[in-house]
Amino acid sequence: MKKFLAVLLAALMLFTLAACGGNGDGEQTTDPAGDTTTTAAPAGEDEATEGQEDEIIKTITTGTGGTTGTYYAFTSAVGSILNTDAYKFNVISTGGSQANIEMIADGEAQFAIVQNDVMNYAYDGTNGFAAPIKDFSAVACIYSEVCQLVATEASGIKTVADLKGKTVAVGDVGSGVYYNAVQILEAAGLDIDEDINKVTASFGDSATQLKDGSIDAAFITAGAPTTAITDLATTTDVVLVDLGKDVIDSLTAEYSFYEVFEATADNTKYDFVTETTSTVAIKATFIVDNDMSEAQVYEITKNLWEKQDEIAAAHAKGNEMVKENAVAAVGKVPVHPGAEKYYKEIGVIA
């Protein structure tokens, strides 16, 4: 539907320009919805570029996650730093990775942060996606998202197997957390629908329910420290559950997007993590609508990396950004031409 409307609008615009005797010279501004500006090529440019237009999206609606998660806080910081006089980032709270991808496909968002595993599910049309979605492309892998299984001390949960028969929050419907929970449980021989009392909840709701004792444990996939967990730990005795070698080996053998993550008090900033705890992580990744112009995505990508120091000062996750690994974990998802142009310039892509 988004593509059809775009073609129809373009046809109508061409008809209108023809009827008015427009010849493509000078500057033509079109702003029917108040969110795009189109600049025509000036007269005198060579034929290869004459008449080409770069559409600038002035308000870039950007999908994140729950307001107490790292996605929202980090992307809000990034958006404020990458804003320019020509365009602004409108950062909104959403249900997470799958919701963000579907919003881009439906034309409701142009930019988002998602888990790299979920964006590959979307591209293949698996794990919650009824059909492949290919309306988006990658901009940059940003930081590791830790698969955190948090339990109350009172629950007695020390391993994934201990979740059997317990009440467990598994993330929002359609979130990447949900599929991490499915896969981690399967690796431990548990079924998410049969072996636990499943509760779907955001990070904030999961923390609230752990605090009031209505659930025993929660899966939360996010950059550590996660605000919801940090706040929870100030009032409730909680533990970070070690997934165990067998579960981790099964996960990394089956799914290439997982990496081993050894959680400590230093790299999580959680006071309650008193010894090294083994878990897994995936990559938080910025994606963009394929329809965004090469020029605009190039500028966004360039600013993202050239302003990394500002981003790191605004949010600690900025310190984990590694330019050389920007596209190392995108999997099947293509890199947007604008981002690709920048990475080729700096030698990240040959």
PDB file of C-alpha atoms in Angstrom, residues 53-342:
ATOM      1  CA  GLU A  53      15.457  14.783  -6.958  1.00  0.00           C
ATOM      2  CA  ASP A  54      16.477  13.997  -3.377  1.00  0.00           C
ATOM      3  CA  GLU A  55      13.534  13.877  -1.042  1.00  0.00           C
ATOM      4  CA  ILE A  56      14.326  15.055   2.460  1.00  0.00           C
ATOM      5  CA  ILE A  57      12.092  13.660   5.184  1.00  0.00           C
ATOM      6  CA  LYS A  58      11.782  16.541   7.612  1.00  0.00           C
ATOM      7  CA  THR A  59      10.232  14.567  10.480  1.00  0.00           C
ATOM      8  CA  ILE A  60      11.839  11.135  10.854  1.00  0.00           C
ATOM      9  CA  THR A  61       9.504   9.036  12.989  1.00  0.00           C
ATOM     10  CA  THR A  62      11.757   6.641  14.881  1.00  0.00           C
ATOM     11  CA  GLY A  63      10.623   3.414  16.575  1.00  0.00           C
ATOM     12  CA  THR A  64      12.283   2.215  19.778  1.00  0.00           C
ATOM     13  CA  GLY A  65      10.794   0.115  22.622  1.00  0.00           C
ATOM     14  CA  GLY A  66       9.296   0.636  26.057  1.00  0.00           C
ATOM     15  CA  THR A  67      10.095   3.890  27.844  1.00  0.00           C
ATOM     16  CA  THR A  68      12.075   2.099  30.582  1.00  0.00           C
ATOM     17  CA  GLY A  69      14.262   0.172  28.136  1.00  0.00           C
ATOM     18  CA  THR A  70      17.649   1.074  26.670  1.00  0.00           C
ATOM     19  CA  TYR A  71      16.263   1.435  23.127  1.00  0.00           C
ATOM     20  CA  TYR A  72      14.151   4.419  24.083  1.00  0.00           C
ATOM     21  CA  ALA A  73      16.762   6.206  26.193  1.00  0.00           C
ATOM     22  CA  PHE A  74      19.655   5.607  23.802  1.00  0.00           C
ATOM     23  CA  THR A  75      17.769   6.456  20.609  1.00  0.00           C
ATOM     24  CA  SER A  76      16.314   9.582  22.190  1.00  0.00           C
ATOM     25  CA  ALA A  77      19.865  10.727  22.924  1.00  0.00           C
ATOM     26  CA  VAL A  78      21.026   9.869  19.405  1.00  0.00           C
ATOM     27  CA  GLY A  79      18.044  11.602  17.808  1.00  0.00           C
ATOM     28  CA  SER A  80      18.641  14.840  19.691  1.00  0.00           C
ATOM     29  CA  ILE A  81      22.293  14.865  18.592  1.00  0.00           C
ATOM     30  CA  LEU A  82      21.596  13.987  14.940  1.00  0.00           C
ATOM     31  CA  ASN A  83      18.838  16.575  14.514  1.00  0.00           C
ATOM     32  CA  THR A  84      19.674  19.218  11.899  1.00  0.00           C
ATOM     33  CA  ASP A  85      18.014  22.366  10.587  1.00  0.00           C
ATOM     34  CA  ALA A  86      16.675  20.277   7.678  1.00  0.00           C
ATOM     35  CA  TYR A  87      15.192  17.362   9.625  1.00  0.00           C
ATOM     36  CA  LYS A  88      14.314  16.196  13.130  1.00  0.00           C
ATOM     37  CA  PHE A  89      13.975  12.773  14.722  1.00  0.00           C
ATOM     38  CA  ASN A  90      10.591  12.109  16.346  1.00  0.00           C
ATOM     39  CA  VAL A  91      11.479   9.281  18.753  1.00  0.00           C
ATOM     40  CA  ILE A  92       8.475   7.260  19.931  1.00  0.00           C
ATOM     41  CA  SER A  93       7.897   4.361  22.320  1.00  0.00           C
ATOM     42  CA  THR A  94       6.754   1.123  20.637  1.00  0.00           C
ATOM     43  CA  GLY A  95       6.307  -2.586  21.282  1.00  0.00           C
ATOM     44  CA  GLY A  96       9.827  -3.375  20.129  1.00  0.00           C
ATOM     45  CA  SER A  97      11.666  -4.827  17.156  1.00  0.00           C
ATOM     46  CA  GLN A  98       8.844  -6.513  15.253  1.00  0.00           C
ATOM     47  CA  ALA A  99       6.508  -3.575  15.764  1.00  0.00           C
ATOM     48  CA  ASN A 100       9.203  -1.198  14.494  1.00  0.00           C
ATOM     49  CA  ILE A 101       9.791  -3.208  11.323  1.00  0.00           C
ATOM     50  CA  GLU A 102       6.066  -3.437  10.623  1.00  0.00           C
ATOM     51  CA  MET A 103       5.706   0.324  11.186  1.00  0.00           C
ATOM     52  CA  ILE A 104       8.353   0.977   8.535  1.00  0.00           C
ATOM     53  CA  ALA A 105       6.613  -1.424   6.153  1.00  0.00           C
ATOM     54  CA  ASP A 106       3.306   0.386   6.752  1.00  0.00           C
ATOM     55  CA  GLY A 107       4.822   3.832   6.257  1.00  0.00           C
ATOM     56  CA  GLU A 108       4.314   4.805   9.912  1.00  0.00           C
ATOM     57  CA  ALA A 109       8.043   5.149  10.694  1.00  0.00           C
ATOM     58  CA  GLN A 110      11.183   5.808   8.701  1.00  0.00           C
ATOM     59  CA  PHE A 111      13.901   4.866  11.180  1.00  0.00           C
ATOM     60  CA  ALA A 112      14.145   2.376  14.057  1.00  0.00           C
ATOM     61  CA  ILE A 113      16.383   0.423  16.369  1.00  0.00           C
ATOM     62  CA  VAL A 114      15.872  -3.352  16.350  1.00  0.00           C
ATOM     63  CA  GLN A 115      17.516  -6.606  17.312  1.00  0.00           C
ATOM     64  CA  ASN A 116      19.645  -8.036  14.507  1.00  0.00           C
ATOM     65  CA  ASP A 117      18.016 -11.443  14.944  1.00  0.00           C
ATOM     66  CA  VAL A 118      14.502 -10.053  14.509  1.00  0.00           C
ATOM     67  CA  MET A 119      15.355  -8.063  11.407  1.00  0.00           C
ATOM     68  CA  ASN A 120      16.587 -11.289   9.815  1.00  0.00           C
ATOM     69  CA  TYR A 121      13.354 -13.067  10.821  1.00  0.00           C
ATOM     70  CA  ALA A 122      11.474 -10.278   9.044  1.00  0.00           C
ATOM     71  CA  TYR A 123      13.590 -10.575   5.931  1.00  0.00           C
ATOM     72  CA  ASP A 124      12.942 -14.332   5.802  1.00  0.00           C
ATOM     73  CA  GLY A 125       9.276 -14.172   6.887  1.00  0.00           C
ATOM     74  CA  THR A 126       9.739 -16.411   9.957  1.00  0.00           C
ATOM     75  CA  ASN A 127       9.205 -16.268  13.733  1.00  0.00           C
ATOM     76  CA  GLY A 128       6.173 -14.019  13.921  1.00  0.00           C
ATOM     77  CA  PHE A 129       6.347 -12.641  10.391  1.00  0.00           C
ATOM     78  CA  ALA A 130       3.698 -14.217   8.156  1.00  0.00           C
ATOM     79  CA  ALA A 131       5.546 -13.129   5.025  1.00  0.00           C
ATOM     80  CA  PRO A 132       8.934 -11.583   4.268  1.00  0.00           C
ATOM     81  CA  ILE A 133       9.255  -7.832   4.874  1.00  0.00           C
ATOM     82  CA  LYS A 134      11.952  -6.174   2.779  1.00  0.00           C
ATOM     83  CA  ASP A 135      10.964  -2.503   2.988  1.00  0.00           C
ATOM     84  CA  PHE A 136      13.945  -1.700   5.218  1.00  0.00           C
ATOM     85  CA  SER A 137      17.723  -1.828   5.152  1.00  0.00           C
ATOM     86  CA  ALA A 138      20.503  -1.621   7.710  1.00  0.00           C
ATOM     87  CA  VAL A 139      22.383   1.492   8.794  1.00  0.00           C
ATOM     88  CA  ALA A 140      24.590   0.326  11.666  1.00  0.00           C
ATOM     89  CA  CYS A 141      25.029  -2.343  14.320  1.00  0.00           C
ATOM     90  CA  ILE A 142      25.464  -0.353  17.507  1.00  0.00           C
ATOM     91  CA  TYR A 143      25.932  -2.312  20.749  1.00  0.00           C
ATOM     92  CA  SER A 144      25.432  -5.713  22.342  1.00  0.00           C
ATOM     93  CA  GLU A 145      22.021  -6.407  23.836  1.00  0.00           C
ATOM     94  CA  VAL A 146      22.241  -8.819  26.721  1.00  0.00           C
ATOM     95  CA  CYS A 147      19.639 -11.553  27.111  1.00  0.00           C
ATOM     96  CA  GLN A 148      18.939 -11.043  30.809  1.00  0.00           C
ATOM     97  CA  LEU A 149      16.940 -13.621  32.738  1.00  0.00           C
ATOM     98  CA  VAL A 150      16.108 -11.872  35.995  1.00  0.00           C
ATOM     99  CA  ALA A 151      14.442 -13.701  38.897  1.00  0.00           C
ATOM    100  CA  THR A 152      13.505 -12.793  42.424  1.00  0.00           C
ATOM    101  CA  GLU A 153      15.652 -14.401  45.101  1.00  0.00           C
ATOM    102  CA  ALA A 154      12.447 -15.638  46.730  1.00  0.00           C
ATOM    103  CA  SER A 155      11.625 -17.710  43.634  1.00  0.00           C
ATOM    104  CA  GLY A 156      14.656 -19.962  44.138  1.00  0.00           C
ATOM    105  CA  ILE A 157      15.376 -19.922  40.394  1.00  0.00           C
ATOM    106  CA  LYS A 158      19.046 -20.602  39.664  1.00  0.00           C
ATOM    107  CA  THR A 159      18.952 -22.207  36.190  1.00  0.00           C
ATOM    108  CA  VAL A 160      16.765 -22.035  33.081  1.00  0.00           C
ATOM    109  CA  ALA A 161      15.391 -25.478  33.934  1.00  0.00           C
ATOM    110  CA  ASP A 162      14.118 -24.060  37.246  1.00  0.00           C
ATOM    111  CA  LEU A 163      11.597 -21.961  35.273  1.00  0.00           C
ATOM    112  CA  LYS A 164       9.378 -25.008  34.772  1.00  0.00           C
ATOM    113  CA  GLY A 165       6.024 -24.361  36.422  1.00  0.00           C
ATOM    114  CA  LYS A 166       6.946 -20.755  37.267  1.00  0.00           C
ATOM    115  CA  THR A 167       5.231 -17.550  36.146  1.00  0.00           C
ATOM    116  CA  VAL A 168       7.563 -15.817  33.704  1.00  0.00           C
ATOM    117  CA  ALA A 169       7.349 -12.580  31.703  1.00  0.00           C
ATOM    118  CA  VAL A 170       8.555 -13.131  28.137  1.00  0.00           C
ATOM    119  CA  GLY A 171       8.445  -9.628  26.656  1.00  0.00           C
ATOM    120  CA  ASP A 172       5.856  -7.788  24.604  1.00  0.00           C
ATOM    121  CA  VAL A 173       3.956  -9.636  21.900  1.00  0.00           C
ATOM    122  CA  GLY A 174       6.003  -9.248  18.717  1.00  0.00           C
ATOM    123  CA  SER A 175       9.158  -8.132  20.511  1.00  0.00           C
ATOM    124  CA  GLY A 176      12.579  -9.650  19.964  1.00  0.00           C
ATOM    125  CA  VAL A 177      12.605 -10.588  23.646  1.00  0.00           C
ATOM    126  CA  TYR A 178       9.786 -13.059  23.049  1.00  0.00           C
ATOM    127  CA  TYR A 179      11.796 -15.047  20.494  1.00  0.00           C
ATOM    128  CA  ASN A 180      14.897 -14.967  22.676  1.00  0.00           C
ATOM    129  CA  ALA A 181      12.760 -16.465  25.436  1.00  0.00           C
ATOM    130  CA  VAL A 182      11.400 -19.157  23.105  1.00  0.00           C
ATOM    131  CA  GLN A 183      14.905 -20.131  21.972  1.00  0.00           C
ATOM    132  CA  ILE A 184      16.503 -20.074  25.430  1.00  0.00           C
ATOM    133  CA  LEU A 185      13.695 -22.186  26.864  1.00  0.00           C
ATOM    134  CA  GLU A 186      13.926 -24.653  23.966  1.00  0.00           C
ATOM    135  CA  ALA A 187      17.678 -24.966  24.502  1.00  0.00           C
ATOM    136  CA  ALA A 188      16.882 -26.038  28.069  1.00  0.00           C
ATOM    137  CA  GLY A 189      14.221 -28.504  26.906  1.00  0.00           C
ATOM    138  CA  LEU A 190      11.246 -26.307  27.880  1.00  0.00           C
ATOM    139  CA  ASP A 191       8.245 -25.197  25.828  1.00  0.00           C
ATOM    140  CA  ILE A 192       7.120 -21.597  26.265  1.00  0.00           C
ATOM    141  CA  ASP A 193       3.423 -22.514  26.013  1.00  0.00           C
ATOM    142  CA  GLU A 194       3.412 -25.700  28.047  1.00  0.00           C
ATOM    143  CA  ASP A 195       6.140 -25.594  30.681  1.00  0.00           C
ATOM    144  CA  ILE A 196       5.807 -22.088  32.131  1.00  0.00           C
ATOM    145  CA  ASN A 197       2.978 -19.738  33.010  1.00  0.00           C
ATOM    146  CA  LYS A 198       3.673 -17.232  30.252  1.00  0.00           C
ATOM    147  CA  VAL A 199       3.033 -13.520  30.757  1.00  0.00           C
ATOM    148  CA  THR A 200       3.562 -10.977  27.981  1.00  0.00           C
ATOM    149  CA  ALA A 201       4.757  -7.658  29.351  1.00  0.00           C
ATOM    150  CA  SER A 202       6.988  -4.661  28.655  1.00  0.00           C
ATOM    151  CA  PHE A 203      10.219  -4.140  30.590  1.00  0.00           C
ATOM    152  CA  GLY A 204       8.502  -1.707  32.961  1.00  0.00           C
ATOM    153  CA  ASP A 205       5.541  -3.986  33.584  1.00  0.00           C
ATOM    154  CA  SER A 206       7.858  -6.958  34.088  1.00  0.00           C
ATOM    155  CA  ALA A 207       9.780  -5.043  36.736  1.00  0.00           C
ATOM    156  CA  THR A 208       6.582  -3.987  38.482  1.00  0.00           C
ATOM    157  CA  GLN A 209       5.293  -7.559  38.549  1.00  0.00           C
ATOM    158  CA  LEU A 210       8.598  -8.891  39.877  1.00  0.00           C
ATOM    159  CA  LYS A 211       8.436  -6.263  42.599  1.00  0.00           C
ATOM    160  CA  ASP A 212       4.898  -7.131  43.674  1.00  0.00           C
ATOM    161  CA  GLY A 213       5.535 -10.892  43.453  1.00  0.00           C
ATOM    162  CA  SER A 214       2.998 -11.644  40.734  1.00  0.00           C
ATOM    163  CA  ILE A 215       5.723 -13.212  38.537  1.00  0.00           C
ATOM    164  CA  ASP A 216       8.839 -15.174  39.431  1.00  0.00           C
ATOM    165  CA  ALA A 217      11.163 -14.213  36.592  1.00  0.00           C
ATOM    166  CA  ALA A 218      11.390 -12.136  33.430  1.00  0.00           C
ATOM    167  CA  PHE A 219      13.301 -12.211  30.170  1.00  0.00           C
ATOM    168  CA  ILE A 220      14.648  -8.774  29.273  1.00  0.00           C
ATOM    169  CA  THR A 221      16.879  -8.305  26.234  1.00  0.00           C
ATOM    170  CA  ALA A 222      18.482  -4.875  26.320  1.00  0.00           C
ATOM    171  CA  GLY A 223      21.737  -3.085  26.790  1.00  0.00           C
ATOM    172  CA  ALA A 224      22.962  -3.385  30.348  1.00  0.00           C
ATOM    173  CA  PRO A 225      22.379  -1.643  32.634  1.00  0.00           C
ATOM    174  CA  THR A 226      18.669  -1.576  31.845  1.00  0.00           C
ATOM    175  CA  THR A 227      16.750   1.120  33.698  1.00  0.00           C
ATOM    176  CA  ALA A 228      13.858  -1.178  34.588  1.00  0.00           C
ATOM    177  CA  ILE A 229      16.213  -3.687  36.230  1.00  0.00           C
ATOM    178  CA  THR A 230      18.322  -1.040  37.987  1.00  0.00           C
ATOM    179  CA  ASP A 231      15.206   0.535  39.484  1.00  0.00           C
ATOM    180  CA  LEU A 232      13.790  -2.862  40.465  1.00  0.00           C
ATOM    181  CA  ALA A 233      16.969  -3.850  42.299  1.00  0.00           C
ATOM    182  CA  THR A 234      16.714  -0.844  44.613  1.00  0.00           C
ATOM    183  CA  THR A 235      13.605  -2.321  46.263  1.00  0.00           C
ATOM    184  CA  THR A 236      13.646  -6.052  45.477  1.00  0.00           C
ATOM    185  CA  ASP A 237      16.233  -8.804  45.920  1.00  0.00           C
ATOM    186  CA  VAL A 238      16.858 -10.182  42.441  1.00  0.00           C
ATOM    187  CA  VAL A 239      19.385 -12.410  40.676  1.00  0.00           C
ATOM    188  CA  LEU A 240      20.708 -12.620  37.141  1.00  0.00           C
ATOM    189  CA  VAL A 241      20.318 -16.279  36.154  1.00  0.00           C
ATOM    190  CA  ASP A 242      23.305 -18.027  34.581  1.00  0.00           C
ATOM    191  CA  LEU A 243      22.090 -19.787  31.402  1.00  0.00           C
ATOM    192  CA  GLY A 244      24.661 -22.557  31.770  1.00  0.00           C
ATOM    193  CA  LYS A 245      27.167 -23.936  29.268  1.00  0.00           C
ATOM    194  CA  ASP A 246      24.847 -26.524  27.724  1.00  0.00           C
ATOM    195  CA  VAL A 247      22.114 -23.975  26.965  1.00  0.00           C
ATOM    196  CA  ILE A 248      24.614 -21.443  25.610  1.00  0.00           C
ATOM    197  CA  ASP A 249      26.383 -24.021  23.429  1.00  0.00           C
ATOM    198  CA  SER A 250      23.025 -25.110  21.993  1.00  0.00           C
ATOM    199  CA  LEU A 251      21.990 -21.522  21.261  1.00  0.00           C
ATOM    200  CA  THR A 252      25.226 -20.456  19.570  1.00  0.00           C
ATOM    201  CA  ALA A 253      25.331 -23.643  17.487  1.00  0.00           C
ATOM    202  CA  GLU A 254      21.752 -23.198  16.266  1.00  0.00           C
ATOM    203  CA  TYR A 255      21.641 -19.406  15.818  1.00  0.00           C
ATOM    204  CA  SER A 256      24.559 -17.476  14.344  1.00  0.00           C
ATOM    205  CA  PHE A 257      23.356 -14.109  15.685  1.00  0.00           C
ATOM    206  CA  TYR A 258      24.016 -15.011  19.343  1.00  0.00           C
ATOM    207  CA  GLU A 259      27.335 -14.222  21.012  1.00  0.00           C
ATOM    208  CA  VAL A 260      28.495 -15.325  24.464  1.00  0.00           C
ATOM    209  CA  PHE A 261      28.326 -12.573  27.077  1.00  0.00           C
ATOM    210  CA  GLU A 262      30.014 -12.892  30.467  1.00  0.00           C
ATOM    211  CA  ALA A 263      28.116 -10.531  32.761  1.00  0.00           C
ATOM    212  CA  THR A 264      29.955  -8.902  35.654  1.00  0.00           C
ATOM    213  CA  ALA A 265      29.297  -6.029  38.003  1.00  0.00           C
ATOM    214  CA  ASP A 266      31.648  -3.913  35.876  1.00  0.00           C
ATOM    215  CA  ASN A 267      30.083  -4.443  32.449  1.00  0.00           C
ATOM    216  CA  THR A 268      26.466  -4.472  33.623  1.00  0.00           C
ATOM    217  CA  LYS A 269      26.713  -1.868  36.410  1.00  0.00           C
ATOM    218  CA  TYR A 270      24.405  -4.048  38.526  1.00  0.00           C
ATOM    219  CA  ASP A 271      25.418  -4.228  42.189  1.00  0.00           C
ATOM    220  CA  PHE A 272      23.533  -7.498  42.617  1.00  0.00           C
ATOM    221  CA  VAL A 273      25.757  -9.299  40.099  1.00  0.00           C
ATOM    222  CA  THR A 274      28.465 -10.440  42.494  1.00  0.00           C
ATOM    223  CA  GLU A 275      30.097 -13.097  40.299  1.00  0.00           C
ATOM    224  CA  THR A 276      30.537 -13.690  36.575  1.00  0.00           C
ATOM    225  CA  THR A 277      27.259 -14.866  35.053  1.00  0.00           C
ATOM    226  CA  SER A 278      27.174 -16.486  31.604  1.00  0.00           C
ATOM    227  CA  THR A 279      24.482 -15.514  29.140  1.00  0.00           C
ATOM    228  CA  VAL A 280      24.181 -14.516  25.470  1.00  0.00           C
ATOM    229  CA  ALA A 281      23.727 -11.288  23.558  1.00  0.00           C
ATOM    230  CA  ILE A 282      22.633 -10.004  20.156  1.00  0.00           C
ATOM    231  CA  LYS A 283      23.210  -6.651  18.426  1.00  0.00           C
ATOM    232  CA  ALA A 284      21.053  -3.542  18.552  1.00  0.00           C
ATOM    233  CA  THR A 285      20.894  -2.237  14.989  1.00  0.00           C
ATOM    234  CA  PHE A 286      19.615   0.930  13.352  1.00  0.00           C
ATOM    235  CA  ILE A 287      17.460   0.321  10.280  1.00  0.00           C
ATOM    236  CA  VAL A 288      15.864   2.715   7.817  1.00  0.00           C
ATOM    237  CA  ASP A 289      13.041   2.792   5.275  1.00  0.00           C
ATOM    238  CA  ASN A 290      14.382   1.829   1.835  1.00  0.00           C
ATOM    239  CA  ASP A 291      12.588   4.881   0.423  1.00  0.00           C
ATOM    240  CA  MET A 292      14.757   7.360   2.327  1.00  0.00           C
ATOM    241  CA  SER A 293      17.133   9.084  -0.071  1.00  0.00           C
ATOM    242  CA  GLU A 294      20.745   8.046  -0.389  1.00  0.00           C
ATOM    243  CA  ALA A 295      21.866  11.588   0.415  1.00  0.00           C
ATOM    244  CA  GLN A 296      19.882  11.820   3.647  1.00  0.00           C
ATOM    245  CA  VAL A 297      20.900   8.364   4.922  1.00  0.00           C
ATOM    246  CA  TYR A 298      24.524   9.116   4.014  1.00  0.00           C
ATOM    247  CA  GLU A 299      24.403  12.279   6.136  1.00  0.00           C
ATOM    248  CA  ILE A 300      22.703  10.472   9.040  1.00  0.00           C
ATOM    249  CA  THR A 301      25.256   7.644   8.956  1.00  0.00           C
ATOM    250  CA  LYS A 302      28.197  10.034   8.743  1.00  0.00           C
ATOM    251  CA  ASN A 303      26.897  12.128  11.634  1.00  0.00           C
ATOM    252  CA  LEU A 304      26.203   9.002  13.704  1.00  0.00           C
ATOM    253  CA  TRP A 305      29.866   8.019  13.661  1.00  0.00           C
ATOM    254  CA  GLU A 306      31.471  11.452  13.547  1.00  0.00           C
ATOM    255  CA  LYS A 307      29.441  12.528  16.583  1.00  0.00           C
ATOM    256  CA  GLN A 308      30.091   9.357  18.566  1.00  0.00           C
ATOM    257  CA  ASP A 309      31.828  11.303  21.345  1.00  0.00           C
ATOM    258  CA  GLU A 310      28.710  13.442  21.805  1.00  0.00           C
ATOM    259  CA  ILE A 311      26.514  10.344  21.793  1.00  0.00           C
ATOM    260  CA  ALA A 312      28.746   8.627  24.365  1.00  0.00           C
ATOM    261  CA  ALA A 313      28.560  11.702  26.592  1.00  0.00           C
ATOM    262  CA  ALA A 314      24.759  11.588  26.393  1.00  0.00           C
ATOM    263  CA  HIS A 315      24.380   7.813  26.880  1.00  0.00           C
ATOM    264  CA  ALA A 316      26.916   5.180  27.990  1.00  0.00           C
ATOM    265  CA  LYS A 317      26.007   2.829  25.135  1.00  0.00           C
ATOM    266  CA  GLY A 318      27.701   5.243  22.774  1.00  0.00           C
ATOM    267  CA  ASN A 319      31.010   4.009  24.179  1.00  0.00           C
ATOM    268  CA  GLU A 320      30.274   0.531  22.807  1.00  0.00           C
ATOM    269  CA  MET A 321      29.885   1.673  19.204  1.00  0.00           C
ATOM    270  CA  VAL A 322      32.626   0.218  16.981  1.00  0.00           C
ATOM    271  CA  LYS A 323      32.730   1.678  13.484  1.00  0.00           C
ATOM    272  CA  GLU A 324      34.711  -1.250  12.065  1.00  0.00           C
ATOM    273  CA  ASN A 325      31.920  -3.648  13.098  1.00  0.00           C
ATOM    274  CA  ALA A 326      29.075  -1.434  11.850  1.00  0.00           C
ATOM    275  CA  VAL A 327      27.796  -3.944   9.291  1.00  0.00           C
ATOM    276  CA  ALA A 328      29.453  -7.162  10.507  1.00  0.00           C
ATOM    277  CA  ALA A 329      26.253  -8.648  11.955  1.00  0.00           C
ATOM    278  CA  VAL A 330      23.525  -7.484   9.567  1.00  0.00           C
ATOM    279  CA  GLY A 331      23.089 -10.998   8.168  1.00  0.00           C
ATOM    280  CA  LYS A 332      20.836 -11.166   5.105  1.00  0.00           C
ATOM    281  CA  VAL A 333      19.574  -7.615   5.447  1.00  0.00           C
ATOM    282  CA  PRO A 334      21.181  -5.264   2.891  1.00  0.00           C
ATOM    283  CA  VAL A 335      22.915  -2.058   3.904  1.00  0.00           C
ATOM    284  CA  HIS A 336      21.144   1.102   2.685  1.00  0.00           C
ATOM    285  CA  PRO A 337      23.018   2.685  -0.278  1.00  0.00           C
ATOM    286  CA  GLY A 338      23.525   5.905   1.688  1.00  0.00           C
ATOM    287  CA  ALA A 339      25.145   4.065   4.589  1.00  0.00           C
ATOM    288  CA  GLU A 340      27.103   1.855   2.198  1.00  0.00           C
ATOM    289  CA  LYS A 341      28.532   4.954   0.482  1.00  0.00           C
ATOM    290  CA  TYR A 342      29.866   6.246   3.805  1.00  0.00           C
TER     291      TYR A 342
END
